[in-house]
mmCIF file of C-alpha atoms in Angstrom:
data_model
loop_
_atom_site.group_PDB
_atom_site.id
_atom_site.type_symbol
_atom_site.label_atom_id
_atom_site.label_comp_id
_atom_site.label_asym_id
_atom_site.label_seq_id
_atom_site.Cartn_x
_atom_site.Cartn_y
_atom_site.Cartn_z
ATOM 1 C CA MET A 63 79.360 -6.558 -43.183
ATOM 2 C CA LYS A 64 80.194 -3.400 -41.745
ATOM 3 C CA THR A 65 84.350 -2.705 -41.910
ATOM 4 C CA ILE A 66 85.634 -1.056 -38.761
ATOM 5 C CA GLU A 67 89.949 0.102 -39.188
ATOM 6 C CA LEU A 68 92.219 1.292 -36.819
ATOM 7 C CA LYS A 69 94.819 3.365 -37.780
ATOM 8 C CA SER A 70 96.106 3.521 -34.262
ATOM 9 C CA PRO A 71 95.430 -0.239 -32.879
ATOM 10 C CA ALA A 72 95.085 -0.770 -29.462
ATOM 11 C CA TRP A 73 93.546 -4.425 -27.900
ATOM 12 C CA ARG A 74 90.262 -2.536 -25.997
ATOM 13 C CA HIS A 75 89.682 -0.965 -29.029
ATOM 14 C CA ILE A 76 90.209 -4.149 -30.810
ATOM 15 C CA ARG A 77 87.634 -6.190 -27.924
ATOM 16 C CA ILE A 78 84.465 -2.979 -27.673
ATOM 17 C CA ALA A 79 84.143 -3.985 -31.848
ATOM 18 C CA LEU A 80 83.700 -7.829 -31.246
ATOM 19 C CA SER A 81 81.344 -7.169 -28.713
ATOM 20 C CA LEU A 82 79.491 -4.713 -29.470
ATOM 21 C CA ALA A 83 79.484 -6.585 -33.148
ATOM 22 C CA LEU A 84 78.271 -9.631 -30.832
ATOM 23 C CA MET A 85 75.521 -7.390 -28.832
ATOM 24 C CA LYS A 86 74.233 -6.821 -32.364
ATOM 25 C CA ARG A 87 74.386 -9.571 -34.488
ATOM 26 C CA GLU A 88 76.260 -7.475 -36.514
ATOM 27 C CA PRO A 89 78.755 -9.096 -38.872
ATOM 28 C CA VAL A 90 82.729 -6.752 -38.998
ATOM 29 C CA VAL A 91 85.915 -6.569 -40.293
ATOM 30 C CA ILE A 92 88.655 -4.766 -38.114
ATOM 31 C CA LYS A 93 91.610 -4.318 -40.346
ATOM 32 C CA ASN A 94 94.625 -4.873 -39.050
ATOM 33 C CA GLY A 95 93.353 -5.807 -35.867
ATOM 34 C CA TYR A 96 94.989 -9.510 -36.240
ATOM 35 C CA ALA A 97 98.069 -7.767 -37.312
ATOM 36 C CA PHE A 98 98.259 -5.846 -33.919
ATOM 37 C CA ILE A 99 97.949 -8.858 -32.656
ATOM 38 C CA GLU A 100 101.117 -10.828 -34.066
ATOM 39 C CA LYS A 101 103.234 -8.019 -32.952
ATOM 40 C CA ASN A 102 101.908 -7.715 -29.686
ATOM 41 C CA PHE A 103 102.127 -11.474 -29.095
ATOM 42 C CA ASP A 104 101.464 -11.279 -25.003
ATOM 43 C CA LEU A 105 97.914 -11.015 -26.300
ATOM 44 C CA MET A 106 97.571 -14.040 -28.232
ATOM 45 C CA PRO A 107 96.419 -15.992 -25.628
ATOM 46 C CA LEU A 108 93.609 -13.439 -24.587
ATOM 47 C CA PHE A 109 92.521 -13.436 -27.982
ATOM 48 C CA ASN A 110 92.392 -17.345 -28.700
ATOM 49 C CA ASP A 111 90.588 -17.654 -25.565
ATOM 50 C CA ILE A 112 87.635 -15.346 -27.265
ATOM 51 C CA LYS A 113 87.904 -16.770 -29.909
ATOM 52 C CA ARG A 114 87.209 -20.704 -27.725
ATOM 53 C CA ILE A 115 84.152 -18.688 -25.970
ATOM 54 C CA VAL A 116 82.653 -17.879 -28.721
ATOM 55 C CA PHE A 117 83.001 -21.144 -30.206
ATOM 56 C CA GLU A 118 82.334 -23.265 -27.112
ATOM 57 C CA THR A 119 79.360 -20.730 -27.006
ATOM 58 C CA GLY A 120 77.917 -20.715 -30.405
ATOM 59 C CA ALA A 121 77.965 -17.527 -30.445
ATOM 60 C CA GLY A 122 79.710 -17.770 -33.792
ATOM 61 C CA MET A 123 83.475 -17.820 -35.481
ATOM 62 C CA ILE A 124 86.181 -15.242 -35.219
ATOM 63 C CA SER A 125 89.251 -15.873 -37.705
ATOM 64 C CA ASP A 126 91.782 -13.792 -38.799
ATOM 65 C CA SER A 127 92.403 -12.724 -42.710
ATOM 66 C CA GLY A 128 95.991 -11.735 -43.501
ATOM 67 C CA ASP A 129 96.359 -8.584 -41.097
ATOM 68 C CA ASP A 130 92.056 -7.849 -40.870
ATOM 69 C CA ILE A 131 89.970 -9.748 -37.792
ATOM 70 C CA LEU A 132 86.383 -10.889 -38.867
ATOM 71 C CA PHE A 133 83.832 -11.897 -36.889
ATOM 72 C CA ASN A 134 80.808 -13.225 -37.378
ATOM 73 C CA PRO A 135 78.899 -13.518 -34.476
ATOM 74 C CA GLU A 136 75.608 -15.337 -33.788
ATOM 75 C CA GLY A 137 73.948 -13.347 -30.177
ATOM 76 C CA LEU A 138 74.802 -15.121 -27.441
ATOM 77 C CA SER A 139 72.257 -15.906 -24.585
ATOM 78 C CA TYR A 140 71.107 -15.567 -20.818
ATOM 79 C CA GLY A 141 72.669 -18.146 -18.522
ATOM 80 C CA VAL A 142 74.408 -20.261 -15.939
ATOM 81 C CA TYR A 143 78.252 -20.213 -17.443
ATOM 82 C CA ASN A 144 81.620 -21.112 -16.642
ATOM 83 C CA PHE A 145 84.517 -20.591 -17.928
ATOM 84 C CA GLU A 146 88.350 -20.684 -17.573
ATOM 85 C CA THR A 147 91.091 -18.490 -18.938
ATOM 86 C CA ASP A 148 94.773 -19.276 -20.186
ATOM 87 C CA LYS A 149 97.238 -18.268 -17.613
ATOM 88 C CA PHE A 150 98.784 -15.830 -19.689
ATOM 89 C CA SER A 151 95.097 -14.873 -20.455
ATOM 90 C CA SER A 152 92.753 -12.165 -17.724
ATOM 91 C CA ILE A 153 89.443 -12.166 -16.134
ATOM 92 C CA SER A 154 88.593 -9.135 -16.516
ATOM 93 C CA GLU A 155 88.657 -8.813 -20.149
ATOM 94 C CA ILE A 156 86.305 -11.904 -21.071
ATOM 95 C CA GLU A 157 83.633 -9.984 -18.715
ATOM 96 C CA LEU A 158 84.311 -7.126 -21.426
ATOM 97 C CA PHE A 159 83.611 -8.691 -24.027
ATOM 98 C CA LEU A 160 80.719 -10.355 -22.602
ATOM 99 C CA LEU A 161 78.595 -7.958 -20.893
ATOM 100 C CA PRO A 162 77.011 -5.674 -23.914
ATOM 101 C CA SER A 163 75.345 -8.824 -24.986
ATOM 102 C CA LEU A 164 74.799 -10.757 -21.686
ATOM 103 C CA PHE A 165 73.236 -6.892 -20.959
ATOM 104 C CA TYR A 166 70.395 -6.655 -22.874
ATOM 105 C CA ASN A 167 68.720 -10.056 -22.734
ATOM 106 C CA GLU A 168 65.866 -10.902 -21.535
ATOM 107 C CA PHE A 169 66.956 -12.838 -17.413
ATOM 108 C CA ARG A 170 69.475 -12.553 -15.650
ATOM 109 C CA SER A 171 73.679 -14.881 -16.885
ATOM 110 C CA ALA A 172 75.482 -15.790 -13.985
ATOM 111 C CA VAL A 173 79.019 -16.388 -15.070
ATOM 112 C CA SER A 174 82.319 -18.124 -12.672
ATOM 113 C CA TYR A 175 85.518 -17.650 -13.624
ATOM 114 C CA THR A 176 88.257 -19.098 -13.197
ATOM 115 C CA GLY A 177 92.459 -18.251 -14.062
ATOM 116 C CA VAL A 178 93.429 -14.735 -14.797
ATOM 117 C CA THR A 179 92.243 -12.576 -11.467
ATOM 118 C CA HIS A 180 95.564 -9.940 -11.477
ATOM 119 C CA SER A 181 97.222 -9.092 -14.755
ATOM 120 C CA HIS A 182 99.434 -6.588 -16.866
ATOM 121 C CA ILE A 183 97.628 -6.697 -19.456
ATOM 122 C CA SER A 184 94.312 -5.459 -17.950
ATOM 123 C CA TYR A 185 92.208 -3.909 -15.926
ATOM 124 C CA PRO A 186 92.609 -6.178 -11.938
ATOM 125 C CA THR A 187 88.966 -7.598 -10.991
ATOM 126 C CA THR A 188 88.619 -4.768 -8.341
ATOM 127 C CA PHE A 189 88.517 -2.043 -10.941
ATOM 128 C CA LEU A 190 85.596 -3.729 -12.515
ATOM 129 C CA LYS A 191 83.965 -4.184 -9.394
ATOM 130 C CA GLU A 192 84.221 -0.213 -7.936
ATOM 131 C CA THR A 193 84.977 1.646 -10.386
ATOM 132 C CA LEU A 194 83.673 0.692 -14.172
ATOM 133 C CA PHE A 195 79.989 -0.717 -13.066
ATOM 134 C CA ALA A 196 79.401 2.414 -10.731
ATOM 135 C CA PHE A 197 79.506 4.834 -13.602
ATOM 136 C CA LEU A 198 77.628 1.653 -15.653
ATOM 137 C CA GLU A 199 74.996 2.077 -13.277
ATOM 138 C CA SER A 200 74.147 5.355 -13.697
ATOM 139 C CA THR A 201 72.869 4.834 -17.136
ATOM 140 C CA GLY A 202 71.120 1.518 -16.148
ATOM 141 C CA HIS A 203 73.446 -1.464 -17.013
ATOM 142 C CA TYR A 204 73.983 -3.324 -13.178
ATOM 143 C CA ALA A 205 76.260 -6.241 -12.896
ATOM 144 C CA SER A 206 78.405 -7.177 -10.283
ATOM 145 C CA LEU A 207 81.742 -9.105 -10.367
ATOM 146 C CA ASN A 208 83.539 -10.667 -7.090
ATOM 147 C CA LEU A 209 87.548 -11.313 -6.596
ATOM 148 C CA LYS A 210 86.767 -15.682 -5.304
ATOM 149 C CA ARG A 211 90.055 -15.578 -4.834
ATOM 150 C CA PHE A 212 93.584 -13.834 -6.343
ATOM 151 C CA GLY A 213 95.182 -15.322 -10.048
ATOM 152 C CA PHE A 214 98.641 -14.397 -11.270
ATOM 153 C CA TYR A 215 99.026 -13.634 -14.533
ATOM 154 C CA GLY A 216 101.658 -15.989 -15.388
ATOM 155 C CA SER A 217 100.384 -18.758 -13.093
ATOM 156 C CA GLY A 218 96.498 -18.510 -13.230
ATOM 157 C CA GLY A 219 94.843 -19.981 -10.306
ATOM 158 C CA GLY A 220 92.161 -17.729 -9.192
ATOM 159 C CA SER A 221 88.717 -17.130 -9.533
ATOM 160 C CA ALA A 222 85.620 -14.741 -9.207
ATOM 161 C CA GLU A 223 81.803 -14.914 -10.186
ATOM 162 C CA SER A 224 79.906 -12.354 -11.886
ATOM 163 C CA LYS A 225 76.220 -11.478 -12.205
ATOM 164 C CA ILE A 226 74.292 -9.357 -15.310
ATOM 165 C CA TYR A 227 71.389 -7.730 -14.984
ATOM 166 C CA PRO A 228 68.799 -6.983 -17.898
ATOM 167 C CA ALA A 229 69.976 -3.200 -19.169
ATOM 168 C CA GLU A 230 67.463 -0.387 -18.065
ATOM 169 C CA PRO A 231 68.643 2.196 -19.963
ATOM 170 C CA LYS A 232 68.357 5.578 -18.638
ATOM 171 C CA LYS A 233 70.024 9.047 -19.633
ATOM 172 C CA CYS A 234 72.503 10.058 -16.877
ATOM 173 C CA GLY A 235 74.294 12.868 -16.799
ATOM 174 C CA ASP A 236 77.647 14.700 -17.556
ATOM 175 C CA LEU A 237 79.723 10.930 -15.185
ATOM 176 C CA PHE A 238 83.112 12.332 -15.845
ATOM 177 C CA SER A 239 82.693 15.964 -13.654
ATOM 178 C CA PHE A 240 83.609 16.228 -11.067
ATOM 179 C CA THR A 241 85.261 18.603 -7.479
ATOM 180 C CA ASP A 242 87.866 18.355 -5.219
ATOM 181 C CA PRO A 243 89.415 14.314 -6.281
ATOM 182 C CA LYS A 244 91.743 13.710 -3.669
ATOM 183 C CA ILE A 245 93.628 9.673 -2.687
ATOM 184 C CA GLU A 246 91.858 7.997 -0.444
ATOM 185 C CA GLY A 247 94.535 5.167 0.176
ATOM 186 C CA VAL A 248 96.661 2.743 -1.769
ATOM 187 C CA ARG A 249 97.015 -0.779 -1.843
ATOM 188 C CA ILE A 250 100.165 -2.973 -2.147
ATOM 189 C CA PHE A 251 99.308 -6.743 -3.334
ATOM 190 C CA MET A 252 102.257 -8.772 -2.963
ATOM 191 C CA ALA A 253 102.089 -13.007 -3.070
ATOM 192 C CA LYS A 254 105.294 -14.848 -3.486
ATOM 193 C CA MET A 255 107.321 -12.260 -3.174
ATOM 194 C CA ASN A 256 110.201 -10.364 -1.212
ATOM 195 C CA MET A 257 108.452 -7.819 1.428
ATOM 196 C CA GLU A 258 110.964 -5.469 1.324
ATOM 197 C CA MET A 259 110.314 -4.419 -2.853
ATOM 198 C CA ALA A 260 106.628 -3.843 -1.226
ATOM 199 C CA GLY A 261 107.983 -1.202 1.809
ATOM 200 C CA ARG A 262 110.111 0.025 -1.086
ATOM 201 C CA GLU A 263 106.910 0.853 -3.805
ATOM 202 C CA LYS A 264 105.161 2.038 -0.095
ATOM 203 C CA GLU A 265 108.573 5.056 0.372
ATOM 204 C CA PHE A 266 108.687 5.627 -3.454
ATOM 205 C CA ILE A 267 104.692 5.995 -3.571
ATOM 206 C CA VAL A 268 104.296 7.827 -0.105
ATOM 207 C CA LYS A 269 107.124 9.994 -1.224
ATOM 208 C CA ASN A 270 105.687 10.839 -4.706
ATOM 209 C CA THR A 271 102.068 11.686 -3.723
ATOM 210 C CA GLY A 272 102.608 13.159 -0.115
ATOM 211 C CA ILE A 273 99.440 10.403 1.145
ATOM 212 C CA ASP A 274 100.212 9.802 4.813
ATOM 213 C CA GLU A 275 102.020 6.922 5.478
ATOM 214 C CA ASN A 276 99.444 4.931 7.162
ATOM 215 C CA ARG A 277 96.929 5.252 4.378
ATOM 216 C CA VAL A 278 98.849 2.852 2.487
ATOM 217 C CA GLN A 279 98.601 -0.605 3.093
ATOM 218 C CA ILE A 280 100.757 -3.817 2.462
ATOM 219 C CA MET A 281 98.514 -6.703 1.919
ATOM 220 C CA GLU A 282 101.037 -10.013 1.281
ATOM 221 C CA ILE A 283 98.365 -12.718 -0.612
ATOM 222 C CA VAL A 284 99.475 -16.018 0.862
ATOM 223 C CA ASP A 285 96.217 -18.547 -0.502
ATOM 224 C CA ALA A 286 97.732 -17.692 -4.715
ATOM 225 C CA ASP A 287 98.865 -20.023 -7.087
ATOM 226 C CA GLY A 288 101.699 -17.639 -8.218
ATOM 227 C CA TYR A 289 104.224 -14.684 -7.654
ATOM 228 C CA GLY A 290 102.373 -11.195 -8.200
ATOM 229 C CA ASN A 291 101.970 -7.818 -7.451
ATOM 230 C CA SER A 292 98.576 -5.311 -8.023
ATOM 231 C CA ILE A 293 99.558 -1.596 -6.955
ATOM 232 C CA HIS A 294 96.365 0.087 -6.671
ATOM 233 C CA VAL A 295 95.484 2.932 -5.680
ATOM 234 C CA TYR A 296 91.958 5.145 -4.437
ATOM 235 C CA ILE A 297 90.884 8.076 -5.892
ATOM 236 C CA LYS A 298 87.277 9.718 -4.964
ATOM 237 C CA CYS A 299 86.143 11.427 -8.000
ATOM 238 C CA GLY A 300 82.919 12.704 -6.376
ATOM 239 C CA GLU A 301 80.354 9.489 -4.838
ATOM 240 C CA VAL A 302 82.825 7.069 -7.360
ATOM 241 C CA ASN A 303 85.842 5.121 -6.472
ATOM 242 C CA VAL A 304 88.269 5.526 -9.303
ATOM 243 C CA ILE A 305 90.738 2.970 -8.728
ATOM 244 C CA LEU A 306 94.541 3.753 -10.636
ATOM 245 C CA SER A 307 96.549 0.448 -10.745
ATOM 246 C CA ARG A 308 99.568 -1.692 -11.888
ATOM 247 C CA ASP A 309 100.452 -5.053 -12.047
ATOM 248 C CA MET A 310 104.301 -5.710 -12.410
ATOM 249 C CA GLU A 311 105.281 -7.967 -15.300
ATOM 250 C CA ILE A 312 106.520 -10.352 -13.725
ATOM 251 C CA TYR A 313 106.268 -13.287 -17.190
ATOM 252 C CA ASN A 314 105.564 -13.183 -20.179
ATOM 253 C CA SER A 315 103.464 -15.000 -22.271
ATOM 254 C CA ALA A 316 106.100 -17.691 -23.261
ATOM 255 C CA GLY A 317 107.044 -18.231 -19.309
ATOM 256 C CA ASP A 318 109.921 -16.158 -19.681
ATOM 257 C CA PHE A 319 110.638 -14.808 -15.994
ATOM 258 C CA VAL A 320 111.226 -11.429 -16.956
ATOM 259 C CA PHE A 321 111.019 -8.762 -14.163
ATOM 260 C CA GLU A 322 113.777 -5.752 -14.345
ATOM 261 C CA GLU A 323 114.354 -3.385 -11.387
ATOM 262 C CA SER A 324 114.068 -0.963 -14.088
ATOM 263 C CA ARG A 325 110.440 -1.742 -15.753
ATOM 264 C CA TYR A 326 109.773 -1.720 -12.239
ATOM 265 C CA TYR A 327 110.483 1.416 -11.317
ATOM 266 C CA THR A 328 108.899 2.769 -14.859
ATOM 267 C CA THR A 329 105.840 0.944 -14.065
ATOM 268 C CA LEU A 330 105.743 2.803 -10.909
ATOM 269 C CA THR A 331 106.363 6.051 -12.077
ATOM 270 C CA GLY A 332 103.529 5.830 -14.705
ATOM 271 C CA LEU A 333 100.646 5.410 -11.317
ATOM 272 C CA ILE A 334 102.042 7.745 -10.452
ATOM 273 C CA ARG A 335 101.507 10.368 -13.309
ATOM 274 C CA ASP A 336 98.255 8.703 -14.123
ATOM 275 C CA THR A 337 97.627 9.583 -10.096
ATOM 276 C CA GLU A 338 98.998 13.300 -10.495
ATOM 277 C CA ARG A 339 97.232 14.174 -13.369
ATOM 278 C CA LEU A 340 93.448 12.850 -12.086
ATOM 279 C CA VAL A 341 93.790 14.886 -8.471
ATOM 280 C CA ARG A 342 96.003 18.202 -10.498
ATOM 281 C CA GLN A 343 94.616 17.863 -13.301
ATOM 282 C CA LYS A 344 90.532 16.121 -12.403
ATOM 283 C CA ALA A 345 91.754 14.210 -16.361
ATOM 284 C CA LEU A 346 90.469 11.123 -16.012
ATOM 285 C CA PRO A 347 92.689 7.641 -18.429
ATOM 286 C CA VAL A 348 91.219 7.426 -21.721
ATOM 287 C CA CYS A 349 90.590 4.633 -21.125
ATOM 288 C CA LEU A 350 87.438 4.196 -18.387
ATOM 289 C CA PRO A 351 85.662 7.119 -20.606
ATOM 290 C CA GLU A 352 86.491 4.610 -23.455
ATOM 291 C CA GLU A 353 84.810 1.119 -21.660
ATOM 292 C CA VAL A 354 81.948 3.894 -20.746
ATOM 293 C CA LEU A 355 80.861 5.360 -23.413
ATOM 294 C CA PRO A 356 79.306 2.610 -25.503
ATOM 295 C CA TYR A 357 76.853 2.575 -22.556
ATOM 296 C CA LEU A 358 76.412 5.972 -22.354
ATOM 297 C CA ILE A 359 75.100 6.177 -26.416
ATOM 298 C CA MET A 360 73.091 2.959 -25.897
ATOM 299 C CA SER A 361 71.502 4.474 -22.099
ATOM 300 C CA GLY A 362 70.510 8.073 -24.510
ATOM 301 C CA SER A 363 72.795 9.530 -23.052
ATOM 302 C CA GLU A 364 75.029 13.049 -23.976
ATOM 303 C CA ILE A 365 77.833 12.221 -24.754
ATOM 304 C CA PRO A 366 80.824 14.940 -23.936
ATOM 305 C CA GLU A 367 82.152 17.037 -27.149
ATOM 306 C CA GLN A 368 85.594 15.967 -26.088
ATOM 307 C CA PHE A 369 85.518 12.518 -25.909
ATOM 308 C CA LYS A 370 83.452 13.046 -29.560
ATOM 309 C CA ASN A 371 86.920 12.659 -31.258
ATOM 310 C CA SER A 372 88.107 9.027 -29.691
ATOM 311 C CA VAL A 373 88.297 5.991 -31.142
ATOM 312 C CA ALA A 374 85.662 3.744 -29.262
ATOM 313 C CA TYR A 375 82.803 6.868 -30.049
ATOM 314 C CA GLY A 376 83.820 6.347 -34.047
ATOM 315 C CA ILE A 377 83.115 2.513 -33.323
ATOM 316 C CA CYS A 378 80.063 2.578 -31.362
ATOM 317 C CA SER A 379 79.136 5.094 -34.441
ATOM 318 C CA GLU A 380 79.338 2.190 -36.800
ATOM 319 C CA ILE A 381 77.451 -0.675 -35.014
ATOM 320 C CA LEU A 382 75.562 0.682 -32.438
#
């Protein structure tokens, strides 16, 4: 059994380790993984979703042992699946967990999801569809994820459909090198919230990015179960639209209303900061290269030197 020691754990790294272990059918211990989830209790519903899906599909058993996570995988075959997430979980995270295993099967898989499509604990489904999957195509990994209905954290009720095709690994060049990134547009999604807040968000974004106000769209989502506010910035980076996003935290995992104006502006400021770093310094948020790294390695592509010291690269080196 391999041991993955995460001195400063992050959920993304725990999920990458679990997903690669499932693909390789390699038992792993993730040191300090469960302690991290206990301290970040909003992750517990998501972790329980993954445990349940692994059990119900016969893909193995995930358990906790003190501060650690133990995973004894049996593997996941291709097929047609229907998964429902907790209303405090994330469809995007379940998809990311399943992808490596379903890519490396003989036939296509189709997955229908219900639950949370937009969550502050993960990426919106549109990020996977329009950004991540565009990068993965260059490595010979093809998937789709189509949003059918918005479902926000705390209410669920959303739906999406994915198709994952057998991998055709191929080497690619440097995916993270591009010239003249520029903001193409911004979309502000609101569900059952005061639309004046969307106007203030638009004003804040225009003021702090210099984008023409006509490129900032406010979209009211009528067909949604609960409250939601999601902001997406579309930045053209070569052939790919990189979506930077933030979902406002309106509820915590206990169902308590936690929305505060101070936290609201902190969230917006973080999005503006990431946007400026990408446009002015051509610096992608670290999460995107780390999500792509396993597929670069599996395709035999050259790994840029700056990413060889990342936590994700270390995990991939241990398991792949």
